[in-house]
Short mmCIF file of C-alpha atoms in Angstrom, two decimals:
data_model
loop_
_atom_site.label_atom_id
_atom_site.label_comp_id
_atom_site.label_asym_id
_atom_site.label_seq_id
_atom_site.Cartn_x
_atom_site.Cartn_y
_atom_site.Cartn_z
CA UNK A 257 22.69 -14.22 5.18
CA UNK A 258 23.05 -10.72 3.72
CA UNK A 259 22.28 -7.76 5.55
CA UNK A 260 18.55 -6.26 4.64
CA UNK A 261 20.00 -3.62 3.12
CA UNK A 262 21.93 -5.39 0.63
CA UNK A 263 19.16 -7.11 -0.24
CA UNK A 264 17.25 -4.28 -1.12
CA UNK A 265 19.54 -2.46 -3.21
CA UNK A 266 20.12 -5.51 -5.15
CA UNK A 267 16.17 -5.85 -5.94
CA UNK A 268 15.29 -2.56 -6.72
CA UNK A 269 11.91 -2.21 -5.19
CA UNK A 270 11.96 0.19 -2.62
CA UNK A 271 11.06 2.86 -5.84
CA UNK A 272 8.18 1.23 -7.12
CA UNK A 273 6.34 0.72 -3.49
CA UNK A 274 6.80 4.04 -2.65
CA UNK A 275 5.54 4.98 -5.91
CA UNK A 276 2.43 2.35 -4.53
CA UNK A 277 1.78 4.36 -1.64
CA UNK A 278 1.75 7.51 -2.73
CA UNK A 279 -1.14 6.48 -5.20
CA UNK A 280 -2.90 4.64 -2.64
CA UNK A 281 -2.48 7.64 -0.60
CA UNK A 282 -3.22 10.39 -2.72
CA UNK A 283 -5.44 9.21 -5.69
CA UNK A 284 -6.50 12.64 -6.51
CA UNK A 285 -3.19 13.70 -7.43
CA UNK A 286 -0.90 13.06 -10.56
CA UNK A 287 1.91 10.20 -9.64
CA UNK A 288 5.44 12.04 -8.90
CA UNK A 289 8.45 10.00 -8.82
CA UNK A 290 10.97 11.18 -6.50
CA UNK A 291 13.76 9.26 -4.70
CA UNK A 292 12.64 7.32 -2.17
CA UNK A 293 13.08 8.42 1.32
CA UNK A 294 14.07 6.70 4.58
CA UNK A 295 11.06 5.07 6.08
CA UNK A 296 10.60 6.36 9.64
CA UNK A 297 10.40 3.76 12.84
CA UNK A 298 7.48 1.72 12.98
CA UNK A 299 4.69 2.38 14.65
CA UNK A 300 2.03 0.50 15.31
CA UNK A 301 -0.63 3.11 16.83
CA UNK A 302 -3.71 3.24 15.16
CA UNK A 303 -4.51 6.57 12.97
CA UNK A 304 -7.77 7.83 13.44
CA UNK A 305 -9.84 7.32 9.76
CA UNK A 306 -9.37 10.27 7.16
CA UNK A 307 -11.66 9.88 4.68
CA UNK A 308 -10.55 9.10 1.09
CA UNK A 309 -12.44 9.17 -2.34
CA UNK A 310 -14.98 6.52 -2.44
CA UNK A 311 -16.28 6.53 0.69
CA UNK A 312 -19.30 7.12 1.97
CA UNK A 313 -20.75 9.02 4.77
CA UNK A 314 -23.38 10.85 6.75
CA UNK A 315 -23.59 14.16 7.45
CA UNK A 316 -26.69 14.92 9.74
CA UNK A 317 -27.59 18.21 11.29
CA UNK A 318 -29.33 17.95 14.10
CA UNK A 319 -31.59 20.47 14.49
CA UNK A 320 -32.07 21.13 10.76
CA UNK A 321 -32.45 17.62 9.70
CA UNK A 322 -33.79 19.09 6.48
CA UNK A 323 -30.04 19.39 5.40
CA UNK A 324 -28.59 16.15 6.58
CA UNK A 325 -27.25 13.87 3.45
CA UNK A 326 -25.54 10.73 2.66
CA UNK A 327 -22.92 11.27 0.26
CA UNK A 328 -19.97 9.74 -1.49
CA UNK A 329 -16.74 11.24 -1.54
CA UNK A 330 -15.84 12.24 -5.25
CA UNK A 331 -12.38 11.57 -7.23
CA UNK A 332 -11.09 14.93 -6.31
CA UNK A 333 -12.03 14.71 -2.83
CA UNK A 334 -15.35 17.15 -2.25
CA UNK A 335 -18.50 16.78 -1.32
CA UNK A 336 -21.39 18.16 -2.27
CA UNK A 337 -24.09 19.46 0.25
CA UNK A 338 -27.50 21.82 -0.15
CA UNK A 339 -26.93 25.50 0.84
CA UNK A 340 -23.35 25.44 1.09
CA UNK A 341 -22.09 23.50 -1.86
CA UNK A 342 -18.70 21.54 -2.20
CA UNK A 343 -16.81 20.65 0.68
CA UNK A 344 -13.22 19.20 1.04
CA UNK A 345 -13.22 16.01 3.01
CA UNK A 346 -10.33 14.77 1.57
CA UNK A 347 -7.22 13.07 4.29
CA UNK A 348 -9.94 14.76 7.34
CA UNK A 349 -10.84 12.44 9.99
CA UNK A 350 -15.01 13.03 10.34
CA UNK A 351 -14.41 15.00 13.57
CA UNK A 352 -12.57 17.71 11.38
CA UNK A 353 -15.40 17.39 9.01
CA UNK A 354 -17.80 17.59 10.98
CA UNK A 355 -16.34 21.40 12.32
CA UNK A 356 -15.46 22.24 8.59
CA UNK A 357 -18.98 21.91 8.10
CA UNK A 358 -20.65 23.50 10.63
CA UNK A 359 -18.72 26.52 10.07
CA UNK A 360 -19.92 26.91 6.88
CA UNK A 361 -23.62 25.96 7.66
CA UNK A 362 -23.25 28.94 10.64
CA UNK A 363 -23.41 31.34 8.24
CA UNK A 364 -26.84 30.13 6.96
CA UNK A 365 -28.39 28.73 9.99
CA UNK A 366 -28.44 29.66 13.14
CA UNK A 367 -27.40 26.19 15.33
CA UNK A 368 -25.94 24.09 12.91
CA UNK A 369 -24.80 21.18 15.07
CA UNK A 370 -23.30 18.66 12.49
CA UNK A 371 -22.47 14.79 13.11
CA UNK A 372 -20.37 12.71 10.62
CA UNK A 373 -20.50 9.21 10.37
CA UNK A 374 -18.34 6.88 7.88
CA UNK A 375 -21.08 4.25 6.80
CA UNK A 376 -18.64 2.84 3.36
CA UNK A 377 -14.96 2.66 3.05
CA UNK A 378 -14.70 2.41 -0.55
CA UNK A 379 -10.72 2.41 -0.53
CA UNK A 380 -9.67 -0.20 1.53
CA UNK A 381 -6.99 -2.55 -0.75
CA UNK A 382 -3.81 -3.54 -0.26
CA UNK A 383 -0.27 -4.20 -2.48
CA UNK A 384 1.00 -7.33 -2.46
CA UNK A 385 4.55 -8.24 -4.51
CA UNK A 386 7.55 -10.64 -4.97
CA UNK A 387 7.54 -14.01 -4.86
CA UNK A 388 4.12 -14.97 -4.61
CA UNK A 389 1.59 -16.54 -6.81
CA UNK A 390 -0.69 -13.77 -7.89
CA UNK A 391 0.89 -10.37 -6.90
CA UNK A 392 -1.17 -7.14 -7.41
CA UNK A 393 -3.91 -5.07 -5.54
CA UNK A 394 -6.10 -6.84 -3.04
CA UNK A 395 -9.39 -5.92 -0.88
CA UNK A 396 -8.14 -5.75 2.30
CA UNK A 397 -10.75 -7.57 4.65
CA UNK A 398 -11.94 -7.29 8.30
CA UNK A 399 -8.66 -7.79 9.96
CA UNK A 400 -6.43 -9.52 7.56
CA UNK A 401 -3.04 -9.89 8.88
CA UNK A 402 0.47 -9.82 6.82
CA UNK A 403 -0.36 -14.08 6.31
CA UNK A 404 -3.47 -13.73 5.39
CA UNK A 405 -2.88 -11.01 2.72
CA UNK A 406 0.26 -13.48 1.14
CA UNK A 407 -2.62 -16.06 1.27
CA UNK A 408 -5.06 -14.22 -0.69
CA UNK A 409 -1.93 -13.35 -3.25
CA UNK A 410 -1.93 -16.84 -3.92
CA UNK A 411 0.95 -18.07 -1.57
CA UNK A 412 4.26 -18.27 -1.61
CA UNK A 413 6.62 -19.30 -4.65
CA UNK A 414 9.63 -21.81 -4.12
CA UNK A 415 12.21 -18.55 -4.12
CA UNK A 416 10.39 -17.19 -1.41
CA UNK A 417 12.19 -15.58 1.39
CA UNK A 418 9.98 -16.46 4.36
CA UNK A 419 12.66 -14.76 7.23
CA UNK A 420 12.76 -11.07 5.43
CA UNK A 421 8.85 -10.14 4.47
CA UNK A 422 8.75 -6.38 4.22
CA UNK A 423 5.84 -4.50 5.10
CA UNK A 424 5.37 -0.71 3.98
CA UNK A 425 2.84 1.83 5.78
CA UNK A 426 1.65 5.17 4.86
CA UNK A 427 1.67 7.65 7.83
CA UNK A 428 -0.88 10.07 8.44
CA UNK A 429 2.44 12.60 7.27
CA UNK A 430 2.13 10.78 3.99
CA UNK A 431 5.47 9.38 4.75
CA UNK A 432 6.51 5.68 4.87
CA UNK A 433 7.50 3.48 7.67
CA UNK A 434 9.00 0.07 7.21
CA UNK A 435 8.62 -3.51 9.02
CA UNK A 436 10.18 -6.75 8.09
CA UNK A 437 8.36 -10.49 9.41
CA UNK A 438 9.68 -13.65 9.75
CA UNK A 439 7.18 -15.61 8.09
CA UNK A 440 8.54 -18.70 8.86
CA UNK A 441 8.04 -18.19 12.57
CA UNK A 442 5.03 -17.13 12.06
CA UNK A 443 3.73 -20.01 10.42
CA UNK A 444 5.56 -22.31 12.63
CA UNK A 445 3.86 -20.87 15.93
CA UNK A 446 6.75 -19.90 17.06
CA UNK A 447 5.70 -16.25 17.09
CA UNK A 448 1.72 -15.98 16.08
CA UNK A 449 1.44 -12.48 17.70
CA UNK A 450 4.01 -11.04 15.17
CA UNK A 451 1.49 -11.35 12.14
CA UNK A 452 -0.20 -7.88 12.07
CA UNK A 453 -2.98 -6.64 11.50
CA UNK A 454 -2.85 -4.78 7.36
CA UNK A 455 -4.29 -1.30 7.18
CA UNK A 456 -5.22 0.25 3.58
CA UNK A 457 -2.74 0.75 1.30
CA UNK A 458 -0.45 -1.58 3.20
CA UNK A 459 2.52 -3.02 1.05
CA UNK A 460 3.78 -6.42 1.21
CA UNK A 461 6.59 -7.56 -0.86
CA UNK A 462 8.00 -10.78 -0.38
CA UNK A 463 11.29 -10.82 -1.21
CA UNK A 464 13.92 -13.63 -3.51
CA UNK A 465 15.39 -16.34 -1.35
CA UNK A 466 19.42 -16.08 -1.50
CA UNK A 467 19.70 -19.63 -2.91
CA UNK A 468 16.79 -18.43 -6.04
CA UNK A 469 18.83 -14.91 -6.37
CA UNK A 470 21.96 -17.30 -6.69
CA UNK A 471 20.25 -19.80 -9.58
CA UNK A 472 18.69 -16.39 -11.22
CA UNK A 473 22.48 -15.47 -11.75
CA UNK A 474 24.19 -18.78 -12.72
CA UNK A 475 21.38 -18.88 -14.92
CA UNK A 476 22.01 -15.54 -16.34
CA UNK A 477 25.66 -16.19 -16.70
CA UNK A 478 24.98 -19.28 -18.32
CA UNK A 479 22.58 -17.68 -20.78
CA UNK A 480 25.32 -15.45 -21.74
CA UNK A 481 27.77 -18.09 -22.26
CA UNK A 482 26.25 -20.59 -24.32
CA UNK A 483 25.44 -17.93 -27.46
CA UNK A 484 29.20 -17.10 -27.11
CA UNK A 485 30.05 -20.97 -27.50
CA UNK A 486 28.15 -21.19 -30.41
CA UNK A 487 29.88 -18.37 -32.25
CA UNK A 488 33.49 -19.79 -31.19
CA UNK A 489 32.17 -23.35 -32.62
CA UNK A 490 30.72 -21.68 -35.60
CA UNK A 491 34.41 -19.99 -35.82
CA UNK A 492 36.19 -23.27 -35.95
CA UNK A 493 33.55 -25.41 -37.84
CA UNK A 494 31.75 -23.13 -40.32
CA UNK A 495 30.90 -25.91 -42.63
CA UNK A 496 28.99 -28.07 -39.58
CA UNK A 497 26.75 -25.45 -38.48
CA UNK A 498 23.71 -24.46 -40.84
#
């Protein structure tokens, strides 16, 4: 079996999932492409939430309830609150919200305490390529592992590679880190507790088996050769061929 790395180089995705993520990540800024970088070791420690546009959230004040709000965060990542206007809440975990705010309500009032509380996560979805039978963006549900995702993508195609399933993550740096699966086991039993639980924005691309990347190119080759037969038998036998 080829090494990983061969195998990516020869597919060309690595490019086009980063390009994923950073959307996912950052949807209030313009797409950039770049060449990719080296995803960092995984990690499987969960990130405290940062809040992302489309959610939703209370902000209460406690002793000026007057002032307390539900709001949803907007494309570009503010918030909008009485007396002290917009607020950035974009990629800030509610704990750093909640002290952005009551700084700025200080100056008003005179004991702004301030508690945030995410109520709607209006960006959870998930990425799912390669060989499976509906590929694209996904809700990502209540604890849907990397099976469960390739599932809801429609399942698996014949070429699938079910030993080399990559997953991407976003870190909190905005950085990638990289994970492969052996599906196969996984489905098996052999090793249940290696199917992991997605977060948002998770990629999963399920890669070409060796013998389907091996038809794809005796197919292409053939492709190429039959045209060229044709012109040779045209070249002997114009008179036979209309």
């Amino acid at each position: 079996m080829p090494s990983l790395i061969a195998h990516l180089r020869r597919i060309h995705w690595l490019p086009a999932l980063a390009l994923l993520l950073e959307v996912g990540g950052c949807a209030h800024l313009e797409p950039v492409e770049r060449p990719p970088e080296k995803p960092e070791a995984w990690n499987q420690r969960e990130a405290e939430y940062t809040l992302l546009p489309g959610d939703e959230l209370d902000i209460k004040l406690l002793y000026n309830p007057e002032f307390s709000d539900r709001v949803i965060v907007a494309p570009d990542g503010l918030v909008h609150l009485d007396l002290i206007g917009a607020v950035n809440v974009l990629d800030k975990t509610p704990g750093q919200i909640a002290e952005d705010v009551r700084q700025r309500y200080a100056r008003e009032l005179r004991h702004p305490d301030v508690n945030v509380t995410p109520r709607i996560f209006g960006s959870q979805a998930i990425f799912v390529a390669g060989e499976v039978n509906k590929p694209g963006m996904l809700k990502l549900a209540h604890g849907m592992s990397v099976l469960q995702g390739v599932m809801e993508a429609g399942g698996l195609l014949e070429t699938a590679n079910l030993e080399q399933i990559i997953l991407l993550r976003r870190t909190p740096r905005n950085t990638s880190m990289l994970k492969t699966l052996n599906l196969k086991d996984i489905l098996e039993g052999k090793t249940p507790a290696a199917d992991i639980p997605l977060h948002r924005f998770d990629v999963v691309f399920v890669p070409r088996s060796d013998i389907a990347e091996a038809d794809v190119r005796v197919s292409q080759y053939v492709d190429k050769l039959i045209p060229m037969q044709r012109q040779l038998f045209i070249g002997y036998y114009p008179g036979l061929v209309n």
